[in-house]
């Protein structure tokens, strides 16, 4: 029973209006005593504008503050944008985490490769299971996606039921796992659904996405028709795709060789759970030495062009064990995550220039998305008939396309939200009731913090114009005790006047000192600032750019 002042609210901390780092908070109770449940705990991957940053997290300051009223974290599936923040941020919360076996085992395998990380205990859930997380009764509903054991959630409260779809698609013939549980979704729709919080990734694409089975067929044809070595790159967690590749290899009398740690880890987890039963054993890269080229299929990590992953090293010819030669084939069996196009394009060009045949999903059906297109979304609305639709998991354009579809599907209320916006779903009317500050956290080496706390803003300036250091030593009388020392990092050798920039900096420093009356040179702050400005101005004069400049002043 709901109390008189009870409310049901949703507050996304990440994943709405952006790609990645999904983290939704559901709250129930009177406004001053809400109890919370988090759904998913994801990361985003940095682009070139975040030099040196490894991972981007939602800012969880709000959760840390509400920690005592946070009943748990429910994970829908093991994609990094849904569970990738657990290892780094869970220790700040230490609340119960719920996930299925594949997710739990993949997390354990990741933890095993990070010796500094502390373990994250998981409460195991199975598909179809009902669990209680504080005031929420949560049912795990099987959905088809691009990783094993993906689930939508039916979240029941005394004020109504929410269907949180997470990532899903419709696929009547998945290669692994069961199709999306249409019967359950329809039954929940019959019971009555207050709100649907749904995946918007492919809301701009009409129609219905092809089945994973269609991709399997195309992969089999490619392997059967290939002459040299065939290599595939895909997401390590796409076990269904890996199974299709392995079956295609076996049909063509080839063995599958796994290259890349993340790929090996995901395959081991899948094998352990019996997800790859009936598939011939996967070999390690030592097998490359003795197996003929036309008897192998190679699985490589690095489908997003990650510079340290196997594919990128193979493409640039510096992988210690594997090379591809003219006549070999490389298949990109993955989508390009926005932002990675340049890196991936670079690899495709390298391989093509080396005479290797590259096949992407532009030429053949070697990849399908794990997210629903518009017809699939229409089906979901027909089955669940929510009163409220809330588009999430997408950028503004995807959310808007989803909103339009939901209205067309006859949903009474469509709420457009953003990260940090708290909306009340019940009692009606549904509307925004609060807004909290949401930032981001950045993982930089072993540190996690705000952008300035980890120094990334300054690092961007350094990347743009380099750094000049100057050391100035004055005696008590204000005279130079030695020549100023200058060190340059990341600057051109000479300016437009043909002079070395180190000399330009030194002359700037000397001129600045000259211009300061002797008695005022005893003020190190004044000297520091005058020299700094003079060096930057002198270099700008001859280079056209101002470097970051550090001046150290000592008075002896
Ligand atoms: Zn996702
Ligand atoms: Zn996903």
Coordinates of C-alpha atoms and ligand atoms in Angstrom, one line a residue:
X1 CA 0.0 0.0 0.0
X2 CA 1.2 3.5 -0.8
X3 CA 1.3 6.0 2.0
X4 CA -0.5 9.3 1.6
X5 CA 2.7 11.3 0.7
X6 CA 4.4 8.5 -1.2
X7 CA 5.8 9.4 -4.6
X8 CA 7.5 7.4 -7.4
X9 CA 10.3 9.3 -9.0
X10 CA 13.0 8.8 -11.7
X11 CA 16.3 10.6 -11.7
X12 CA 18.9 9.7 -14.4
X13 CA 22.5 10.4 -13.5
X14 CA 23.8 9.3 -16.9
X15 CA 22.8 8.0 -20.3
X16 CA 20.1 10.5 -21.2
X17 CA 21.2 12.9 -24.0
X18 CA 24.5 11.1 -24.4
X19 CA 26.0 7.8 -25.5
X20 CA 27.1 5.6 -22.6
X21 CA 27.4 5.7 -18.8
X22 CA 23.8 4.6 -18.1
X23 CA 22.7 5.1 -14.5
X24 CA 19.0 5.5 -13.6
X25 CA 17.7 6.1 -10.1
X26 CA 14.2 5.2 -9.1
X27 CA 12.9 6.6 -5.8
X28 CA 9.9 5.7 -3.7
X29 CA 8.4 7.2 -0.6
X30 CA 7.6 10.6 0.8
X31 CA 9.8 13.4 -0.5
X32 CA 11.9 13.7 2.6
X33 CA 12.3 9.9 3.1
X34 CA 12.7 8.4 -0.4
X35 CA 14.4 5.1 -0.8
X36 CA 16.3 4.5 -3.9
X37 CA 17.3 1.8 -6.4
X38 CA 19.9 2.3 -9.1
X39 CA 19.5 0.6 -12.5
X40 CA 22.8 0.0 -14.2
X41 CA 26.2 1.6 -13.4
X42 CA 27.9 2.3 -16.7
X43 CA 30.9 4.1 -18.2
X44 CA 31.6 6.1 -21.3
X45 CA 34.8 6.0 -23.3
X46 CA 36.7 9.3 -23.7
X47 CA 37.5 10.8 -27.1
X48 CA 40.5 12.8 -28.2
X49 CA 39.3 15.9 -26.4
X50 CA 40.1 14.1 -23.1
X51 CA 43.8 13.4 -23.4
X52 CA 45.0 10.7 -21.1
X53 CA 41.6 9.9 -19.7
X54 CA 40.8 6.2 -19.6
X55 CA 37.1 6.2 -18.6
X56 CA 34.3 8.6 -17.9
X57 CA 31.8 7.9 -15.2
X58 CA 28.6 9.6 -14.1
X59 CA 29.1 11.8 -11.0
X60 CA 27.7 9.8 -8.1
X61 CA 28.0 12.5 -5.4
X62 CA 24.2 12.4 -5.1
X63 CA 24.2 8.7 -4.5
X64 CA 27.0 8.9 -2.0
X65 CA 24.9 11.4 -0.1
X66 CA 21.8 9.1 -0.2
X67 CA 23.8 5.9 0.3
X68 CA 22.0 4.8 3.4
X69 CA 18.7 5.0 1.5
X70 CA 20.1 3.2 -1.6
X71 CA 18.7 -0.3 -1.5
X72 CA 20.8 -1.7 -4.3
X73 CA 22.1 -1.6 -7.8
X74 CA 20.4 -3.7 -10.4
X75 CA 22.4 -4.5 -13.5
X76 CA 20.5 -5.3 -16.7
X77 CA 23.5 -6.7 -18.8
X78 CA 27.3 -6.7 -19.0
X79 CA 27.9 -4.0 -21.6
X80 CA 30.4 -1.5 -20.3
X81 CA 27.9 1.3 -20.7
X82 CA 25.7 -0.6 -18.2
X83 CA 28.1 -2.1 -15.7
X84 CA 31.6 -0.7 -16.4
X85 CA 31.6 1.7 -13.4
X86 CA 31.2 -1.0 -10.7
X87 CA 34.8 -1.9 -10.2
X88 CA 35.9 1.7 -9.7
X89 CA 32.9 3.3 -8.0
X90 CA 31.1 0.5 -6.1
X91 CA 33.6 0.8 -3.2
X92 CA 32.2 4.3 -2.5
X93 CA 28.7 2.9 -2.0
X94 CA 29.0 -0.8 -0.9
X95 CA 25.4 -1.5 -1.5
X96 CA 24.0 -4.9 -2.8
X97 CA 24.4 -5.4 -6.5
X98 CA 22.1 -7.7 -8.5
X99 CA 23.1 -9.3 -11.8
X100 CA 22.9 -12.6 -13.7
X101 CA 25.6 -15.2 -13.9
X102 CA 27.2 -14.0 -17.2
X103 CA 27.5 -10.5 -15.9
X104 CA 28.8 -11.6 -12.5
X105 CA 31.4 -13.9 -14.0
X106 CA 32.6 -11.4 -16.6
X107 CA 32.9 -8.9 -13.7
X108 CA 34.9 -11.4 -11.7
X109 CA 37.2 -12.1 -14.7
X110 CA 37.8 -8.3 -15.1
X111 CA 38.5 -8.0 -11.4
X112 CA 41.0 -10.8 -11.6
X113 CA 43.0 -8.8 -14.2
X114 CA 43.0 -5.7 -12.0
X115 CA 45.0 -6.6 -8.9
X116 CA 44.4 -3.3 -7.2
X117 CA 40.6 -3.5 -7.5
X118 CA 38.5 -4.7 -4.5
X119 CA 36.0 -7.4 -5.1
X120 CA 32.3 -6.5 -5.9
X121 CA 30.0 -9.0 -4.3
X122 CA 27.0 -9.9 -6.6
X123 CA 23.6 -11.3 -5.7
X124 CA 22.8 -13.7 -8.5
X125 CA 19.6 -13.4 -10.4
X126 CA 18.2 -15.6 -13.2
X127 CA 15.9 -14.6 -16.1
X128 CA 12.3 -14.5 -15.0
X129 CA 13.2 -14.1 -11.3
X130 CA 11.5 -11.6 -9.1
X131 CA 13.7 -9.8 -6.5
X132 CA 12.9 -7.2 -3.9
X133 CA 15.1 -4.2 -3.7
X134 CA 13.9 -1.9 -1.0
X135 CA 10.4 -0.7 -1.9
X136 CA 10.7 -2.1 -5.4
X137 CA 9.7 -5.6 -6.7
X138 CA 11.8 -6.2 -9.7
X139 CA 11.2 -8.9 -12.4
X140 CA 14.0 -9.8 -14.8
X141 CA 12.5 -10.3 -18.3
X142 CA 14.7 -11.9 -21.0
X143 CA 15.3 -9.7 -24.1
X144 CA 17.4 -10.3 -27.2
X145 CA 20.4 -8.0 -27.5
X146 CA 24.1 -8.4 -28.5
X147 CA 25.4 -10.0 -25.3
X148 CA 24.2 -13.0 -23.4
X149 CA 21.7 -12.6 -20.6
X150 CA 20.2 -9.1 -21.3
X151 CA 17.2 -8.2 -19.4
X152 CA 14.4 -5.6 -19.3
X153 CA 13.0 -4.9 -15.9
X154 CA 9.5 -4.7 -14.7
X155 CA 9.7 -2.6 -11.6
X156 CA 6.5 -2.8 -9.5
X157 CA 5.6 -0.4 -6.7
X158 CA 2.4 0.4 -4.9
X159 CA 2.0 3.4 -7.2
X160 CA 2.4 1.5 -10.4
X161 CA 4.7 -0.6 -12.6
X162 CA 7.6 0.7 -14.7
X163 CA 9.0 -1.2 -17.6
X164 CA 12.7 -0.3 -17.9
X165 CA 13.6 -1.9 -21.2
X166 CA 17.4 -1.4 -21.0
X167 CA 19.0 -2.5 -24.3
X168 CA 16.8 -4.8 -26.4
X169 CA 15.7 -5.8 -29.8
X170 CA 13.3 -8.3 -31.4
X171 CA 14.9 -11.3 -32.9
X172 CA 12.9 -14.4 -33.5
X173 CA 16.0 -16.4 -34.3
X174 CA 18.9 -15.4 -32.1
X175 CA 22.0 -17.4 -32.3
X176 CA 22.3 -17.5 -28.5
X177 CA 19.6 -17.3 -25.8
X178 CA 15.9 -17.0 -26.3
X179 CA 13.9 -14.3 -28.2
X180 CA 12.6 -11.3 -26.3
X181 CA 9.9 -12.6 -23.9
X182 CA 6.9 -11.2 -25.7
X183 CA 4.4 -13.2 -23.6
X184 CA 5.7 -11.7 -20.3
X185 CA 5.7 -8.2 -21.7
X186 CA 2.2 -8.6 -23.0
X187 CA 1.1 -10.0 -19.6
X188 CA 2.6 -7.1 -17.8
X189 CA 0.9 -4.8 -20.2
X190 CA -2.4 -6.5 -19.3
X191 CA -1.7 -5.9 -15.6
X192 CA -1.2 -2.2 -16.4
X193 CA 2.0 -0.3 -17.0
X194 CA 2.5 3.2 -15.6
X195 CA 5.7 4.1 -17.5
X196 CA 8.0 2.7 -20.1
X197 CA 11.6 3.9 -19.9
X198 CA 13.1 2.8 -23.1
X199 CA 16.1 2.4 -25.4
X200 CA 16.3 5.1 -28.1
X201 CA 19.5 4.1 -29.9
X202 CA 17.9 3.2 -33.2
X203 CA 14.8 5.4 -32.9
X204 CA 15.8 7.1 -36.1
X205 CA 15.8 3.9 -38.2
X206 CA 12.6 2.7 -39.8
X207 CA 11.6 -0.9 -40.1
X208 CA 12.9 -3.9 -38.2
X209 CA 16.5 -5.0 -37.7
X210 CA 17.7 -8.2 -39.3
X211 CA 18.2 -11.3 -37.2
X212 CA 21.5 -12.5 -35.7
X213 CA 20.8 -15.7 -37.7
X214 CA 21.0 -13.7 -41.0
X215 CA 24.4 -12.4 -39.9
X216 CA 25.5 -16.0 -39.1
X217 CA 24.6 -17.1 -42.7
X218 CA 26.6 -14.2 -44.3
X219 CA 29.6 -15.0 -42.1
X220 CA 29.4 -18.7 -43.1
X221 CA 29.4 -17.7 -46.8
X222 CA 32.4 -15.4 -46.3
X223 CA 34.5 -18.0 -44.5
X224 CA 33.5 -20.7 -47.0
X225 CA 34.5 -18.6 -50.0
X226 CA 37.8 -17.2 -48.5
X227 CA 41.2 -18.5 -49.6
X228 CA 43.8 -17.2 -47.2
X229 CA 43.5 -16.5 -43.6
X230 CA 40.3 -14.9 -42.4
X231 CA 40.2 -12.6 -39.4
X232 CA 37.2 -11.2 -37.6
X233 CA 37.0 -8.4 -35.2
X234 CA 33.9 -8.0 -33.0
X235 CA 33.0 -7.0 -29.5
X236 CA 34.5 -9.5 -27.1
X237 CA 31.1 -9.7 -25.2
X238 CA 29.1 -10.5 -28.3
X239 CA 29.2 -14.3 -27.6
X240 CA 26.4 -15.0 -30.1
X241 CA 28.5 -13.5 -32.9
X242 CA 31.6 -15.4 -31.7
X243 CA 29.5 -18.6 -31.8
X244 CA 28.4 -17.8 -35.4
X245 CA 32.1 -17.2 -36.4
X246 CA 33.2 -20.5 -34.7
X247 CA 30.4 -22.5 -36.5
X248 CA 31.3 -20.9 -39.8
X249 CA 35.0 -21.8 -39.2
X250 CA 34.2 -25.4 -38.3
X251 CA 32.0 -25.8 -41.4
X252 CA 34.9 -24.7 -43.6
X253 CA 37.4 -27.0 -41.8
X254 CA 39.1 -24.2 -40.0
X255 CA 40.2 -23.7 -36.4
X256 CA 39.4 -20.5 -34.4
X257 CA 42.3 -18.7 -32.8
X258 CA 41.7 -16.1 -30.2
X259 CA 44.0 -13.0 -30.0
X260 CA 43.4 -10.4 -27.3
X261 CA 42.9 -10.6 -23.6
X262 CA 39.4 -9.3 -23.5
X263 CA 38.2 -11.8 -26.2
X264 CA 39.8 -14.7 -24.3
X265 CA 38.2 -13.6 -21.1
X266 CA 34.7 -13.3 -22.5
X267 CA 35.1 -16.7 -24.3
X268 CA 36.3 -18.4 -21.1
X269 CA 33.3 -17.0 -19.2
X270 CA 30.9 -18.1 -21.9
X271 CA 32.5 -21.6 -22.0
X272 CA 32.2 -21.9 -18.3
X273 CA 28.5 -21.2 -18.4
X274 CA 27.9 -23.6 -21.3
X275 CA 27.0 -20.8 -23.7
X276 CA 29.3 -22.2 -26.3
X277 CA 28.5 -25.9 -26.0
X278 CA 29.0 -27.9 -29.2
X279 CA 31.6 -25.4 -30.5
X280 CA 35.1 -26.7 -31.3
X281 CA 37.8 -25.7 -28.8
X282 CA 39.2 -22.2 -29.3
X283 CA 43.0 -22.1 -29.8
X284 CA 45.5 -19.6 -28.5
X285 CA 47.8 -17.6 -30.8
X286 CA 50.6 -20.2 -30.5
X287 CA 48.6 -22.3 -33.0
X288 CA 49.2 -19.7 -35.6
X289 CA 52.7 -21.0 -35.9
X290 CA 51.8 -24.5 -37.0
X291 CA 48.4 -24.2 -38.7
X292 CA 48.2 -23.5 -42.4
X293 CA 46.7 -20.0 -43.2
X294 CA 43.7 -21.5 -45.0
X295 CA 42.9 -23.6 -41.9
X296 CA 42.5 -20.8 -39.5
X297 CA 40.0 -18.1 -38.5
X298 CA 41.4 -15.5 -36.2
X299 CA 39.3 -13.5 -33.7
X300 CA 40.8 -10.2 -32.8
X301 CA 40.0 -7.5 -30.2
X302 CA 40.0 -3.9 -31.2
X303 CA 37.0 -3.4 -33.4
X304 CA 36.8 0.3 -32.3
X305 CA 40.3 1.0 -33.4
X306 CA 41.8 1.1 -29.9
X307 CA 45.5 1.7 -30.5
X308 CA 46.7 -1.0 -28.1
X309 CA 44.3 -3.7 -29.0
X310 CA 45.2 -6.7 -31.3
X311 CA 43.6 -5.4 -34.5
X312 CA 45.4 -2.1 -34.5
X313 CA 48.8 -3.8 -33.9
X314 CA 48.1 -6.3 -36.7
X315 CA 47.2 -3.5 -39.1
X316 CA 50.4 -1.6 -38.4
X317 CA 52.4 -4.8 -38.6
X318 CA 53.7 -4.8 -35.0
X319 CA 51.8 -7.7 -33.5
X320 CA 54.4 -10.3 -32.2
X321 CA 52.4 -13.4 -33.3
X322 CA 50.0 -12.6 -36.1
X323 CA 50.4 -11.0 -39.5
X324 CA 47.9 -10.7 -42.3
X325 CA 49.2 -10.9 -45.9
X326 CA 47.8 -10.0 -49.3
X327 CA 44.9 -12.3 -50.1
X328 CA 43.8 -12.5 -46.5
X329 CA 40.4 -11.2 -45.3
X330 CA 39.5 -9.0 -42.3
X331 CA 35.9 -8.7 -41.4
X332 CA 34.6 -5.9 -39.2
X333 CA 31.7 -7.6 -37.5
X334 CA 30.8 -4.6 -35.2
X335 CA 29.4 -1.2 -35.5
X336 CA 31.4 2.0 -35.2
X337 CA 30.7 3.7 -32.0
X338 CA 30.4 7.4 -32.8
X339 CA 33.7 9.1 -32.2
X340 CA 35.8 6.1 -33.3
X341 CA 35.3 6.6 -37.1
X342 CA 38.7 8.1 -37.6
X343 CA 40.7 5.4 -35.8
X344 CA 38.7 2.7 -37.5
X345 CA 39.1 4.3 -40.9
X346 CA 42.8 4.5 -40.4
X347 CA 43.0 0.8 -39.8
X348 CA 40.9 0.0 -42.8
X349 CA 43.2 2.1 -44.9
X350 CA 46.3 0.4 -43.5
X351 CA 44.9 -3.1 -44.2
X352 CA 43.7 -2.2 -47.7
X353 CA 47.0 -0.6 -48.6
X354 CA 48.7 -3.9 -47.6
X355 CA 46.5 -5.9 -50.0
X356 CA 44.1 -7.3 -47.4
X357 CA 40.5 -7.6 -48.3
X358 CA 38.4 -5.7 -45.7
X359 CA 34.7 -6.4 -45.3
X360 CA 32.5 -4.1 -43.2
X361 CA 28.7 -3.9 -42.7
X362 CA 28.6 -1.4 -45.5
X363 CA 29.3 -4.2 -48.0
X364 CA 27.8 -7.3 -46.4
X365 CA 25.5 -8.2 -43.6
X366 CA 28.3 -8.9 -41.1
X367 CA 26.8 -7.0 -38.2
X368 CA 23.4 -6.1 -36.9
X369 CA 22.6 -3.8 -34.1
X370 CA 21.3 -5.1 -30.7
X371 CA 18.9 -2.2 -30.5
X372 CA 15.3 -1.9 -31.7
X373 CA 14.3 0.0 -34.9
X374 CA 11.0 1.8 -35.1
X375 CA 8.8 -1.2 -35.9
X376 CA 10.2 -3.1 -32.9
X377 CA 9.6 -0.1 -30.7
X378 CA 6.0 0.1 -31.9
X379 CA 5.5 -3.5 -31.0
X380 CA 6.9 -2.8 -27.5
X381 CA 4.4 0.0 -27.0
X382 CA 1.6 -2.2 -28.3
X383 CA 2.4 -4.9 -25.8
X384 CA 3.0 -2.8 -22.7
X385 CA 0.6 0.1 -23.3
X386 CA 2.2 2.5 -20.9
X387 CA 0.6 5.7 -19.7
X388 CA 3.9 7.5 -19.7
X389 CA 6.8 7.1 -22.1
X390 CA 10.3 8.3 -21.2
X391 CA 13.0 8.0 -23.9
X392 CA 16.5 7.3 -22.6
X393 CA 19.7 5.7 -23.9
X394 CA 20.5 8.1 -26.7
X395 CA 21.5 11.6 -27.8
X396 CA 19.0 14.4 -28.2
X397 CA 18.2 13.4 -31.7
X398 CA 17.5 9.8 -30.8
X399 CA 15.4 10.8 -27.8
X400 CA 13.3 13.2 -30.0
X401 CA 12.7 10.5 -32.6
X402 CA 11.6 8.1 -29.8
X403 CA 9.3 10.7 -28.3
X404 CA 7.6 11.2 -31.6
X405 CA 7.1 7.5 -32.1
X406 CA 5.6 7.1 -28.6
X407 CA 3.1 9.9 -29.2
X408 CA 2.1 8.2 -32.5
X409 CA 1.7 5.0 -30.6
X410 CA -0.9 6.7 -28.5
X411 CA 1.0 7.2 -25.3
X412 CA -0.8 9.9 -23.2
X413 CA 2.2 11.5 -21.7
X414 CA 5.7 11.6 -23.2
X415 CA 8.3 13.0 -20.8
X416 CA 11.5 14.4 -22.3
X417 CA 14.2 14.3 -19.6
X418 CA 17.9 14.9 -19.2
X419 CA 20.5 13.7 -16.8
X420 CA 19.9 15.3 -13.4
X421 CA 16.3 15.9 -13.9
X422 CA 14.0 14.4 -11.3
X423 CA 10.6 13.5 -12.5
X424 CA 7.6 12.4 -10.6
X425 CA 5.8 9.5 -12.3
X426 CA 3.1 9.0 -9.6
X427 CA 0.9 10.4 -8.3
X428 CA -0.1 12.0 -11.6
X429 CA 0.4 14.4 -13.2
X430 CA 3.9 13.2 -14.2
X431 CA 6.3 16.2 -14.2
X432 CA 9.7 17.5 -13.3
X433 CA 9.9 18.2 -9.6
X434 CA 13.6 18.9 -9.1
X435 CA 17.0 19.2 -10.7
X436 CA 20.3 18.2 -9.3
X437 CA 23.8 19.0 -10.4
X438 CA 25.2 16.2 -12.5
X439 CA 28.8 16.3 -13.5
X440 CA 31.1 13.6 -14.6
X441 CA 34.1 11.8 -13.1
X442 CA 37.2 11.0 -15.1
X443 CA 39.5 8.1 -14.6
X444 CA 43.1 9.2 -15.1
X445 CA 45.7 6.6 -14.3
X446 CA 44.8 5.4 -10.8
X447 CA 42.9 8.6 -9.9
X448 CA 39.3 9.4 -10.3
X449 CA 38.0 13.0 -10.1
X450 CA 36.5 16.0 -11.8
X451 CA 38.1 17.3 -15.0
X452 CA 40.2 20.0 -13.3
X453 CA 41.1 17.8 -10.3
X454 CA 42.8 15.3 -12.6
X455 CA 44.4 18.1 -14.6
X456 CA 42.8 17.4 -18.0
X457 CA 41.9 21.0 -18.8
X458 CA 45.5 22.1 -18.5
X459 CA 46.6 19.0 -20.4
X460 CA 44.5 20.2 -23.3
X461 CA 46.2 23.6 -23.3
X462 CA 49.6 21.8 -23.2
X463 CA 48.6 19.7 -26.2
X464 CA 47.7 22.8 -28.1
X465 CA 50.8 25.0 -27.4
X466 CA 53.3 23.1 -25.3
X467 CA 55.1 24.3 -22.2
X468 CA 58.0 26.7 -21.3
X469 CA 59.8 26.5 -17.9
X470 CA 62.1 29.3 -16.8
X471 CA 64.2 29.5 -13.6
X472 CA 65.3 32.9 -12.4
X473 CA 67.8 33.3 -9.6
X474 CA 68.4 36.8 -8.1
X475 CA 70.7 38.0 -5.4
X476 CA 69.6 40.3 -2.5
X477 CA 70.5 43.3 -4.6
X478 CA 68.2 42.3 -7.4
X479 CA 70.9 41.2 -9.8
X480 CA 70.9 37.9 -11.7
X481 CA 72.9 35.4 -9.7
X482 CA 73.1 33.2 -12.9
X483 CA 71.7 33.2 -16.4
X484 CA 68.0 32.3 -16.4
X485 CA 67.5 28.6 -17.3
X486 CA 64.9 27.9 -20.0
X487 CA 63.3 24.5 -20.9
X488 CA 60.8 24.0 -23.7
X489 CA 58.4 21.0 -24.2
X490 CA 56.3 20.6 -27.3
X491 CA 57.3 23.8 -29.0
X492 CA 58.7 24.3 -32.5
X493 CA 62.5 24.6 -32.8
X494 CA 62.5 28.0 -34.4
X495 CA 60.1 30.9 -34.8
X496 CA 59.2 32.9 -38.0
X497 CA 62.3 35.1 -37.4
X498 CA 64.5 32.0 -37.7
X499 CA 65.7 32.1 -34.1
X500 CA 65.5 29.2 -31.7
X501 CA 62.4 29.7 -29.5
X502 CA 64.5 29.0 -26.4
X503 CA 66.5 32.1 -27.2
X504 CA 63.4 34.1 -27.8
X505 CA 62.1 33.0 -24.4
X506 CA 65.4 33.9 -22.7
X507 CA 65.5 37.4 -24.3
X508 CA 61.9 38.0 -23.2
X509 CA 62.8 37.0 -19.7
X510 CA 65.8 39.3 -19.6
X511 CA 63.9 42.2 -21.0
X512 CA 61.2 41.8 -18.4
X513 CA 63.8 41.7 -15.6
X514 CA 65.5 44.8 -17.0
X515 CA 62.2 46.7 -16.9
X516 CA 61.6 46.0 -13.2
X517 CA 63.2 48.6 -10.8
X518 CA 65.9 46.9 -8.8
X519 CA 64.3 47.3 -5.4
X520 CA 61.0 45.8 -6.6
X521 CA 62.8 42.7 -7.8
X522 CA 62.8 41.5 -4.2
X523 CA 59.1 40.6 -4.7
X524 CA 59.3 37.1 -6.2
X525 CA 55.6 37.1 -7.2
X526 CA 56.0 40.3 -9.1
X527 CA 59.1 39.0 -10.9
X528 CA 57.4 35.6 -11.7
X529 CA 54.4 37.2 -13.3
X530 CA 56.3 39.8 -15.3
X531 CA 58.7 37.1 -16.7
X532 CA 55.9 34.8 -17.5
X533 CA 54.0 37.4 -19.4
X534 CA 57.1 38.5 -21.2
X535 CA 58.0 35.0 -22.3
X536 CA 54.6 34.2 -23.6
X537 CA 54.4 37.6 -25.4
X538 CA 57.8 37.1 -27.0
X539 CA 57.0 33.7 -28.2
X540 CA 53.6 34.7 -29.5
X541 CA 55.3 37.4 -31.5
X542 CA 57.4 34.9 -33.5
X543 CA 55.2 31.8 -33.3
X544 CA 51.6 33.1 -33.3
X545 CA 50.7 30.9 -30.2
X546 CA 51.2 31.3 -26.5
X547 CA 52.6 28.3 -24.6
X548 CA 51.8 27.4 -21.0
X549 CA 54.6 28.9 -19.0
X550 CA 56.0 28.2 -15.6
X551 CA 58.5 30.6 -14.0
X552 CA 60.4 29.7 -10.8
X553 CA 62.1 32.5 -8.9
X554 CA 64.6 32.2 -6.2
X555 CA 66.3 35.0 -4.3
X556 CA 69.6 34.0 -2.7
Ligands
LIG1 ZN1 23.6 0.3 -23.7
LIG2 ZN1 23.9 -3.2 -24.3

